[in-house]
PDB file of C-alpha atoms in Angstrom:
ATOM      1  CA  UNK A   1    -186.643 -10.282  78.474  1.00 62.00           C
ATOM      2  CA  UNK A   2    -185.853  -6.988  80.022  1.00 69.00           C
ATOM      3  CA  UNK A   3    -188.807  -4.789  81.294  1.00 88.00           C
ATOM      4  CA  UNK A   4    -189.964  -1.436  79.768  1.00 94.00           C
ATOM      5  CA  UNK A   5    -191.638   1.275  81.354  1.00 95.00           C
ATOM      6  CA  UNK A   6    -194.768   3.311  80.445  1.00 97.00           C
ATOM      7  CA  UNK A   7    -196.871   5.745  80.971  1.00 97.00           C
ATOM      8  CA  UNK A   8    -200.746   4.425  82.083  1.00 97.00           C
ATOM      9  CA  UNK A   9    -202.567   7.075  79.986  1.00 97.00           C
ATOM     10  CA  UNK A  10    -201.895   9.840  77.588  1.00 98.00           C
ATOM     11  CA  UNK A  11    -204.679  11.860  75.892  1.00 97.00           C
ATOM     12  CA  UNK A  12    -204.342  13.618  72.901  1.00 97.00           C
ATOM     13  CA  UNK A  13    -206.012  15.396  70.348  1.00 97.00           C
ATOM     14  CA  UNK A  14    -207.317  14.430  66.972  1.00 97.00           C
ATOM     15  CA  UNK A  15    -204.689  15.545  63.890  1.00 96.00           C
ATOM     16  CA  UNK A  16    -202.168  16.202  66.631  1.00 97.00           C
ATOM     17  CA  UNK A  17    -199.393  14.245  66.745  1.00 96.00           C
ATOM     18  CA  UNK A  18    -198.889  11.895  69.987  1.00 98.00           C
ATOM     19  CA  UNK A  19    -195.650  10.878  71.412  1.00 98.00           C
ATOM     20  CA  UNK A  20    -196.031   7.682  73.333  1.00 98.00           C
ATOM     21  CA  UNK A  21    -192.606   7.211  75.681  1.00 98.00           C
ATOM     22  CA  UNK A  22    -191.072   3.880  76.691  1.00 97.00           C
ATOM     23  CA  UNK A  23    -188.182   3.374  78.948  1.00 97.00           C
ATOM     24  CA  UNK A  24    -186.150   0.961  78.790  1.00 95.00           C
ATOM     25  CA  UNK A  25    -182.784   0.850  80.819  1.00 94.00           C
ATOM     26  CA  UNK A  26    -181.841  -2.800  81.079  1.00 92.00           C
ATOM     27  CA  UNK A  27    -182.310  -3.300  77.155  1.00 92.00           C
ATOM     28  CA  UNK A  28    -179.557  -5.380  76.179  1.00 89.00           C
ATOM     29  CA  UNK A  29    -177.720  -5.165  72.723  1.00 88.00           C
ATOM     30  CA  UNK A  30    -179.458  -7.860  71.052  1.00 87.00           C
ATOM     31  CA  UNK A  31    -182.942  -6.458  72.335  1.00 89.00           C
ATOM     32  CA  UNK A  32    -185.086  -5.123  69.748  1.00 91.00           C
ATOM     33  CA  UNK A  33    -188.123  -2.462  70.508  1.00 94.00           C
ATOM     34  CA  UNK A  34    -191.323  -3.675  69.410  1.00 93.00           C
ATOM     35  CA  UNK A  35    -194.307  -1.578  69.471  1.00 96.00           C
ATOM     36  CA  UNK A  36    -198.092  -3.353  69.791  1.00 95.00           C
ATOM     37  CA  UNK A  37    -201.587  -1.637  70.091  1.00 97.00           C
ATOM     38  CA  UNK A  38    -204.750  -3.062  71.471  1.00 97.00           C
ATOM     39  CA  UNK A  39    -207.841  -1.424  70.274  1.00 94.00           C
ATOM     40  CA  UNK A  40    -211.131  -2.762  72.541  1.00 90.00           C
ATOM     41  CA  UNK A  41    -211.917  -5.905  72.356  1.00 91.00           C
ATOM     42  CA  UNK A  42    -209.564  -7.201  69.836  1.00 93.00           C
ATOM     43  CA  UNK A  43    -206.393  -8.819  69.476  1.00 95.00           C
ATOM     44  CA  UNK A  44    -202.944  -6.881  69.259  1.00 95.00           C
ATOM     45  CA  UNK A  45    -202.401  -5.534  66.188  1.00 93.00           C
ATOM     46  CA  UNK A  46    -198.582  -5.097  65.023  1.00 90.00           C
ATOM     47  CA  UNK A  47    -197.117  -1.298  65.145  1.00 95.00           C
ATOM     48  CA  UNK A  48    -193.360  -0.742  64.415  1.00 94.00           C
ATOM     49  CA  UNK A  49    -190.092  -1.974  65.982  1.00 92.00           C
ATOM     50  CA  UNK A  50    -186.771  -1.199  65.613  1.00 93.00           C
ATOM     51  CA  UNK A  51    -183.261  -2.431  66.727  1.00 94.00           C
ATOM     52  CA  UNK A  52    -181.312   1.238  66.763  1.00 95.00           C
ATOM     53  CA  UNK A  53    -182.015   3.590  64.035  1.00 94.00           C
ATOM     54  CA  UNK A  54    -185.118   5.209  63.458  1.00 95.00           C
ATOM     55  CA  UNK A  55    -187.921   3.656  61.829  1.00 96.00           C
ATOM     56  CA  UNK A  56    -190.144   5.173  59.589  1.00 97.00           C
ATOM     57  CA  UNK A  57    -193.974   2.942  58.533  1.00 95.00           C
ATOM     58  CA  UNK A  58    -197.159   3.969  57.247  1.00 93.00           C
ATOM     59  CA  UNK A  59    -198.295   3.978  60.560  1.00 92.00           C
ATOM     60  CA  UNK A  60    -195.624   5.611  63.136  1.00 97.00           C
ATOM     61  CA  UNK A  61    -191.915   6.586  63.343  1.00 98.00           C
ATOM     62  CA  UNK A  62    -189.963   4.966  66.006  1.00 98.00           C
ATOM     63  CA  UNK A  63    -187.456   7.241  67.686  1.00 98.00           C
ATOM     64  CA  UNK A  64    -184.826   5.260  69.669  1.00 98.00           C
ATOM     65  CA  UNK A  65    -182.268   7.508  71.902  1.00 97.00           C
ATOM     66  CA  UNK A  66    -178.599   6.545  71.042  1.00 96.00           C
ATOM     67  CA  UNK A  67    -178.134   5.206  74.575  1.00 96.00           C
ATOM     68  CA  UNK A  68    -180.895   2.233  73.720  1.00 96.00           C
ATOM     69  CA  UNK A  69    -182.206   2.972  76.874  1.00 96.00           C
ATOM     70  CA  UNK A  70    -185.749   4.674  75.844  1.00 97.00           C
ATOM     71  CA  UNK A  71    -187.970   4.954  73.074  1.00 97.00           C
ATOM     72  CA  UNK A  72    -191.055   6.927  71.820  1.00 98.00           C
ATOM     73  CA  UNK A  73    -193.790   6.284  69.288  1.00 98.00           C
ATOM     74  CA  UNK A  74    -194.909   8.993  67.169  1.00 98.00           C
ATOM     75  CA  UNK A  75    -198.358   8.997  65.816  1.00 98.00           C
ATOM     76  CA  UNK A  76    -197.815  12.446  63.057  1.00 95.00           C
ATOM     77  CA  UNK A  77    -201.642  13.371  63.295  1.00 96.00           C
ATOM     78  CA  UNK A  78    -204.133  11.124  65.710  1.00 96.00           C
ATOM     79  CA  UNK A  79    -207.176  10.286  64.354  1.00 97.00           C
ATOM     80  CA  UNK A  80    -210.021   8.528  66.815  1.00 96.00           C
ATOM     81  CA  UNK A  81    -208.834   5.287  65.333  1.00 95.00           C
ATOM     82  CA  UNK A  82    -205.904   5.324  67.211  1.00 97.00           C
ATOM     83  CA  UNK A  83    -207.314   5.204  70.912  1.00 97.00           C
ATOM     84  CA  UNK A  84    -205.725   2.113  71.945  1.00 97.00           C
ATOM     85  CA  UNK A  85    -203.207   0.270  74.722  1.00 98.00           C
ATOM     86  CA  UNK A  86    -200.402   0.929  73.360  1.00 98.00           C
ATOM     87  CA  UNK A  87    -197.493  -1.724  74.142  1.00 97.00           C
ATOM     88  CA  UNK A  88    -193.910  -1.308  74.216  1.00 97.00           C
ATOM     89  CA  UNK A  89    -191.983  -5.101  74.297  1.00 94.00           C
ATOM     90  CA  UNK A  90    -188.733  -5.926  74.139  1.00 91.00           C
ATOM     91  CA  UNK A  91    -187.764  -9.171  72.638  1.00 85.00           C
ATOM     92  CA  UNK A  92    -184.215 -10.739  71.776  1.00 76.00           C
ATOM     93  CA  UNK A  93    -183.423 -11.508  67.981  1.00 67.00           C
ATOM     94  CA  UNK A  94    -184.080 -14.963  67.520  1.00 63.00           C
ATOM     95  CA  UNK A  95    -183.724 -18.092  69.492  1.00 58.00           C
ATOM     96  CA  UNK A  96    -186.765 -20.310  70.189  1.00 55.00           C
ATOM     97  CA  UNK A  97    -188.929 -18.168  72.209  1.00 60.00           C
ATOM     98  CA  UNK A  98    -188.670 -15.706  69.432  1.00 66.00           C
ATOM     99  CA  UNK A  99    -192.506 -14.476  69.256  1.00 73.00           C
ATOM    100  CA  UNK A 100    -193.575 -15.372  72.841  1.00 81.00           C
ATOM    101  CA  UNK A 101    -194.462 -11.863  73.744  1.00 86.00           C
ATOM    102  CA  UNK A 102    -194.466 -10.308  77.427  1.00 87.00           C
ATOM    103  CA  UNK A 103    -196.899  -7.457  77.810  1.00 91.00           C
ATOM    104  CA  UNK A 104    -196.889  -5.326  80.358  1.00 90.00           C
ATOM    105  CA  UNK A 105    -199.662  -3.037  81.449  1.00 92.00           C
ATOM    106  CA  UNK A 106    -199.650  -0.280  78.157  1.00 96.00           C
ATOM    107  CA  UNK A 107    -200.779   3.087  77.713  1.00 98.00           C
ATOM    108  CA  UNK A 108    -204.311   4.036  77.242  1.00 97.00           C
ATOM    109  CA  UNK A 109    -204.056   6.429  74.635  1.00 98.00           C
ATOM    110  CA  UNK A 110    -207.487   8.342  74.933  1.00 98.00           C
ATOM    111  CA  UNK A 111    -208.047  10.787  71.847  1.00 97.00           C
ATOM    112  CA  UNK A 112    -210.736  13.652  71.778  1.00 97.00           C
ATOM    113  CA  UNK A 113    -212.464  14.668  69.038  1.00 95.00           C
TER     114      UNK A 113
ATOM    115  CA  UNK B   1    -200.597  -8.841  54.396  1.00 59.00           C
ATOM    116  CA  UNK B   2    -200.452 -11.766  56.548  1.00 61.00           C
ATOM    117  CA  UNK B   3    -203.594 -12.853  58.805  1.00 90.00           C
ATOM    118  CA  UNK B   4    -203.925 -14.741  61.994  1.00 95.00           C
ATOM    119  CA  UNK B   5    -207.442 -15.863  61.904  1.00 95.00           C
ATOM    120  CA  UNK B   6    -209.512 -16.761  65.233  1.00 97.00           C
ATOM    121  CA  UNK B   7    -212.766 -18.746  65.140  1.00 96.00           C
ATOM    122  CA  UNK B   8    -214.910 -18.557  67.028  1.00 97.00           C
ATOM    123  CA  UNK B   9    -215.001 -14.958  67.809  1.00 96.00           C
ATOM    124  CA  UNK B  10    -217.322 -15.422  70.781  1.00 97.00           C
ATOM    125  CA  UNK B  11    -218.507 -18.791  72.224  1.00 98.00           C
ATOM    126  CA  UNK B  12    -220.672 -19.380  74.924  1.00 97.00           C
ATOM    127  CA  UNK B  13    -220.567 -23.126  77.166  1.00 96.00           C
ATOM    128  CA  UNK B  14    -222.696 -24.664  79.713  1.00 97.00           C
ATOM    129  CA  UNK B  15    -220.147 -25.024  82.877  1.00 98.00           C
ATOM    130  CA  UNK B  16    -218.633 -28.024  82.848  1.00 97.00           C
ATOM    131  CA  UNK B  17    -218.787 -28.597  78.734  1.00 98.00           C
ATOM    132  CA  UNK B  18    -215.694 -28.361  76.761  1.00 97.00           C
ATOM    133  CA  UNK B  19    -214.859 -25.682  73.797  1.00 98.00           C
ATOM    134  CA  UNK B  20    -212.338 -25.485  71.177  1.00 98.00           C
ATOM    135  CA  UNK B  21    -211.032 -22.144  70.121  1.00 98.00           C
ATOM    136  CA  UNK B  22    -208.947 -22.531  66.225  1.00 97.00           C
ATOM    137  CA  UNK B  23    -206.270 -19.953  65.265  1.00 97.00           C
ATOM    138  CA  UNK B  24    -205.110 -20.356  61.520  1.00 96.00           C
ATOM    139  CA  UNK B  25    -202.322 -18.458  60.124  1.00 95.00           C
ATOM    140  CA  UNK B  26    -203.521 -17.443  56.472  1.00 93.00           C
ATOM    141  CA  UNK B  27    -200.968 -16.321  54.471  1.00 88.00           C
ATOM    142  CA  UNK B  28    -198.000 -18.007  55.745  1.00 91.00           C
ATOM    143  CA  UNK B  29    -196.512 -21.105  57.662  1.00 90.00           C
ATOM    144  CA  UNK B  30    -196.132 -20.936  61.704  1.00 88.00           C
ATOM    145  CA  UNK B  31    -194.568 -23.403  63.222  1.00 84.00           C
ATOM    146  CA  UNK B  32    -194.934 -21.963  66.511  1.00 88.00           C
ATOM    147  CA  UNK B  33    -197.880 -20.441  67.530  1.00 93.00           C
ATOM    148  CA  UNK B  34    -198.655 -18.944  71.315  1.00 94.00           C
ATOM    149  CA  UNK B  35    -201.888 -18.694  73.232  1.00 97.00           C
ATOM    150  CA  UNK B  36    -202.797 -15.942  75.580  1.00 97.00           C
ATOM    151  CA  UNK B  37    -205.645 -14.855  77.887  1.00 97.00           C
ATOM    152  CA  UNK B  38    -206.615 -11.279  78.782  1.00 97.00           C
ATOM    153  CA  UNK B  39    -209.007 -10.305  81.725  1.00 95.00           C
ATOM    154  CA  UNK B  40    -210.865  -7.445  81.351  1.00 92.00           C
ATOM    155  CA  UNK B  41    -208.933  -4.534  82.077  1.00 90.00           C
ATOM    156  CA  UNK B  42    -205.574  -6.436  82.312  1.00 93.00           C
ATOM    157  CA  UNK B  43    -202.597  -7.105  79.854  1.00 93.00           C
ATOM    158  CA  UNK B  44    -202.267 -10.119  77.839  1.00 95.00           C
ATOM    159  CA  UNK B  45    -201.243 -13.170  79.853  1.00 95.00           C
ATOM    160  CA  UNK B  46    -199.446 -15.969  77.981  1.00 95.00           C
ATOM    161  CA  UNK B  47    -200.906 -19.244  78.507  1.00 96.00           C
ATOM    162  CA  UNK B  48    -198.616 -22.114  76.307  1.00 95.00           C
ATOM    163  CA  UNK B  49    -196.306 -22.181  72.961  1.00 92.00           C
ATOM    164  CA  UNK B  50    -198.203 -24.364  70.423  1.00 89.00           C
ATOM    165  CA  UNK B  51    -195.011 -26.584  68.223  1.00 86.00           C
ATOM    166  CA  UNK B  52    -196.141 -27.581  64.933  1.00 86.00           C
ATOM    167  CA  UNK B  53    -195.891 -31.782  65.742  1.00 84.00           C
ATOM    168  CA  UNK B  54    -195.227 -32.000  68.916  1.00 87.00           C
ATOM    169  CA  UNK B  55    -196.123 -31.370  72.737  1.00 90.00           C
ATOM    170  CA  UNK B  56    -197.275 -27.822  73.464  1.00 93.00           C
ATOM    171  CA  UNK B  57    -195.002 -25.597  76.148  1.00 93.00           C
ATOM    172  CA  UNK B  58    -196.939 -24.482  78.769  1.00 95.00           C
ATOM    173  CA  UNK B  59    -196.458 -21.315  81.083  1.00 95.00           C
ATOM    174  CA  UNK B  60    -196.278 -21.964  85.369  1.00 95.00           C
ATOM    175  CA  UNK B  61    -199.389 -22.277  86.419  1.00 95.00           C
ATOM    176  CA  UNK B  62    -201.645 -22.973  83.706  1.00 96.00           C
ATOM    177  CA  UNK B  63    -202.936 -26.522  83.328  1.00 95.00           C
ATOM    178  CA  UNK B  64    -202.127 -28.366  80.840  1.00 93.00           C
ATOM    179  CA  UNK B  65    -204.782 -30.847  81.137  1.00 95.00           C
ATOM    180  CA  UNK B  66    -207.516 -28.099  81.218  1.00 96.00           C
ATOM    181  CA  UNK B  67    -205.805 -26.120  78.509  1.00 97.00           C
ATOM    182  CA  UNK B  68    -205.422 -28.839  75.120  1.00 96.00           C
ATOM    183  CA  UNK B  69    -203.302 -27.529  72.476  1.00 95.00           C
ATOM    184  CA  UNK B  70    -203.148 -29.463  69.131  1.00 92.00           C
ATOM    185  CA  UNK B  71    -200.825 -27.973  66.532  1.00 90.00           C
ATOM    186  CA  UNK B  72    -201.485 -30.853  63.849  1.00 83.00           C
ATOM    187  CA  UNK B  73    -200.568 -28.610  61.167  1.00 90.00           C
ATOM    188  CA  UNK B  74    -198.051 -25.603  60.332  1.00 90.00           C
ATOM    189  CA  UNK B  75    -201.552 -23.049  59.901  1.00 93.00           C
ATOM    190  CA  UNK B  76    -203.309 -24.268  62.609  1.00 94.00           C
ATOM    191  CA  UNK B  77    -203.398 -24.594  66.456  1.00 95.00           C
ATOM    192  CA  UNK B  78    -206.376 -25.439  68.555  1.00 96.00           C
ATOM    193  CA  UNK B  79    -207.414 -24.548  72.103  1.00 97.00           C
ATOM    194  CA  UNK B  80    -209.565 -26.736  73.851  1.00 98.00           C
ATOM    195  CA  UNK B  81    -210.730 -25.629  77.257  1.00 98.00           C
ATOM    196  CA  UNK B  82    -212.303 -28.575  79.072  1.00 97.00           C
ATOM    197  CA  UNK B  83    -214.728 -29.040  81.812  1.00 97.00           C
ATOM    198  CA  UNK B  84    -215.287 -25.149  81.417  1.00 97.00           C
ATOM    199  CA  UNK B  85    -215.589 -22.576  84.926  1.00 97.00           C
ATOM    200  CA  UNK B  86    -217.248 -19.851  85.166  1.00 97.00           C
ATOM    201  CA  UNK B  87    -214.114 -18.910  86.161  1.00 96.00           C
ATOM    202  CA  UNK B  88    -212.228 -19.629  82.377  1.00 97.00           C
ATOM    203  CA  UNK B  89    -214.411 -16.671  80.304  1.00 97.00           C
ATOM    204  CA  UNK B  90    -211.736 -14.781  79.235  1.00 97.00           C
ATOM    205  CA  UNK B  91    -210.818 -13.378  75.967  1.00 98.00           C
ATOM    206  CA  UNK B  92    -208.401 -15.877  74.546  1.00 98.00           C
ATOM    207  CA  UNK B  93    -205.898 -14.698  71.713  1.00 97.00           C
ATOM    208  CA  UNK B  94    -203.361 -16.466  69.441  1.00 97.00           C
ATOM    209  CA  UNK B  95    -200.351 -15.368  67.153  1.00 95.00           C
ATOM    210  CA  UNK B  96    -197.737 -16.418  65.172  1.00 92.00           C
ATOM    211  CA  UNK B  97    -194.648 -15.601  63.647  1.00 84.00           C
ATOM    212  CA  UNK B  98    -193.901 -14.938  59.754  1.00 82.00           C
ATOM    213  CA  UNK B  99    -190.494 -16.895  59.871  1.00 76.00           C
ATOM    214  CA  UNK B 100    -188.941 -14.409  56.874  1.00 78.00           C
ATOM    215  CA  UNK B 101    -190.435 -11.267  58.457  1.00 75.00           C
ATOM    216  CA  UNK B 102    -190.549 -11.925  61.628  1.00 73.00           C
ATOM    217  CA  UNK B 103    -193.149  -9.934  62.306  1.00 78.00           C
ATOM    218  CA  UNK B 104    -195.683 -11.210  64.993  1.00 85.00           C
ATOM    219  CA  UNK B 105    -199.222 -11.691  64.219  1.00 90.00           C
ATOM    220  CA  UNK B 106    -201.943 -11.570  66.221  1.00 94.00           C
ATOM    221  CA  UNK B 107    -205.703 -13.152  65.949  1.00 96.00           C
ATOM    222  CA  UNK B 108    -208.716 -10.997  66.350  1.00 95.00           C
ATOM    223  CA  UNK B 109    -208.791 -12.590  69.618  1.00 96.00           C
ATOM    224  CA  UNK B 110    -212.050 -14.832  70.625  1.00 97.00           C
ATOM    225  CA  UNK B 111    -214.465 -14.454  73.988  1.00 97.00           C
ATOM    226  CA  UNK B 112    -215.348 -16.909  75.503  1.00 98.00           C
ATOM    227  CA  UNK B 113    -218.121 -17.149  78.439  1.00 98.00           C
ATOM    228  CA  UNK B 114    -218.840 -20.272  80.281  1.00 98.00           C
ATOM    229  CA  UNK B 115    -222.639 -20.131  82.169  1.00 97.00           C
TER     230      UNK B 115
END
């Protein structure tokens, strides 16, 4: 799977929004972006991910550049909740190692009260 | 929504015992299911793919004779850690995949500390 790139930390405010950055150059067309979060001490927890158009959940937006070649999670308004590693993965469509994950190091996403 | 359910959540072993760590999917099937161990202040590191009914795939370099994995059924996978280190407390954590979604779920993850 191709790498990403991230940023260690980002800190934020709370009700701001928070745009977490991932670059991605080697992507490859059948690569799709997944976004994970790690809050302390538990297991990853599911965010978004997308293939080329914007996503939209209850939980973030997903804006991928037209080139593929970087991404960014929004978080509209950070609550404390939300301090976390972030994790940006890539991961091909299907295939039988489908789900077999490879994280890198995250961002810390620190928010202040 | 669909669950990936550790248990237990923290286990502690006399060095040289053996431990068994379960991860059930809850509200859907998973034929494969992956194990991974985090250090503290590292990324996930993924250990083996558990195949429903048959022979686990293992990463390079982790043991395969230290590290049983029993997928007997398509909601369950076990992780048995024998003749437990000091060396093998680490946070262990499962998921699976929701074959129609294919979303990935993760367990709440389980610690494990071997004395």
């Amino acid at each position: 799977d191709a790498k990403t790139t991230q940023p260690n930390s980002m800190e934020s405010n709370e009700e701001e929004p928070v745009h977490l950055p991932c670059n991605h150059s080697t992507i490859s067309g059948t690569d799709y972006i997944h976004w994970y979060r790690q809050l302390p001490s538990q297991g990853p927890e599911y965010v978004i991910h997308g293939l080329t158009s914007n996503v939209n959940n209850r939980m973030a937006s997903l804006a991928i550049a037209e080139d593929r070649k970087s991404s960014t999670l929004i978080l509209h308004r950070a609550t404390l909740r939300d301090a976390a590693v972030y994790y940006c993965i890539l991961k091909h469509a299907g295939g039988t190692s489908y789900g077999k994950l490879t994280f890198g190091q995250g961002t810390i996403l620190t928010v202040h009260p | 929504g669909a669950v990936v359910s550790q248990h237990p959540s923290r286990v502690i072993c006399k060095s040289g015992t053996s431990v068994k760590i379960e991860c059930r999917s809850l509200d859907f099937q998973a034929t494969t299911m992956f194990w991974y161990r985090q250090f503290p202040k590292q990324s996930l590191m993924l250990m083996a793919t558990s195949n429903e009914g048959s022979k686990a795939t293992y990463e390079q370099g982790v043991e395969k004779d230290k590290f049983l994995i029993n997928h007997a059924s398509l909601t369950l996978s076990t992780l048995t850690v024998t003749s437990a280190h000091p060396e093998d407390s680490s946070f262990y954590i499962c998921s699976a995949r929701d074959g129609p979604t294919g979303t990935i779920y993760f367990g709440e993850g389980s610690w494990l500390t071997v004395v």
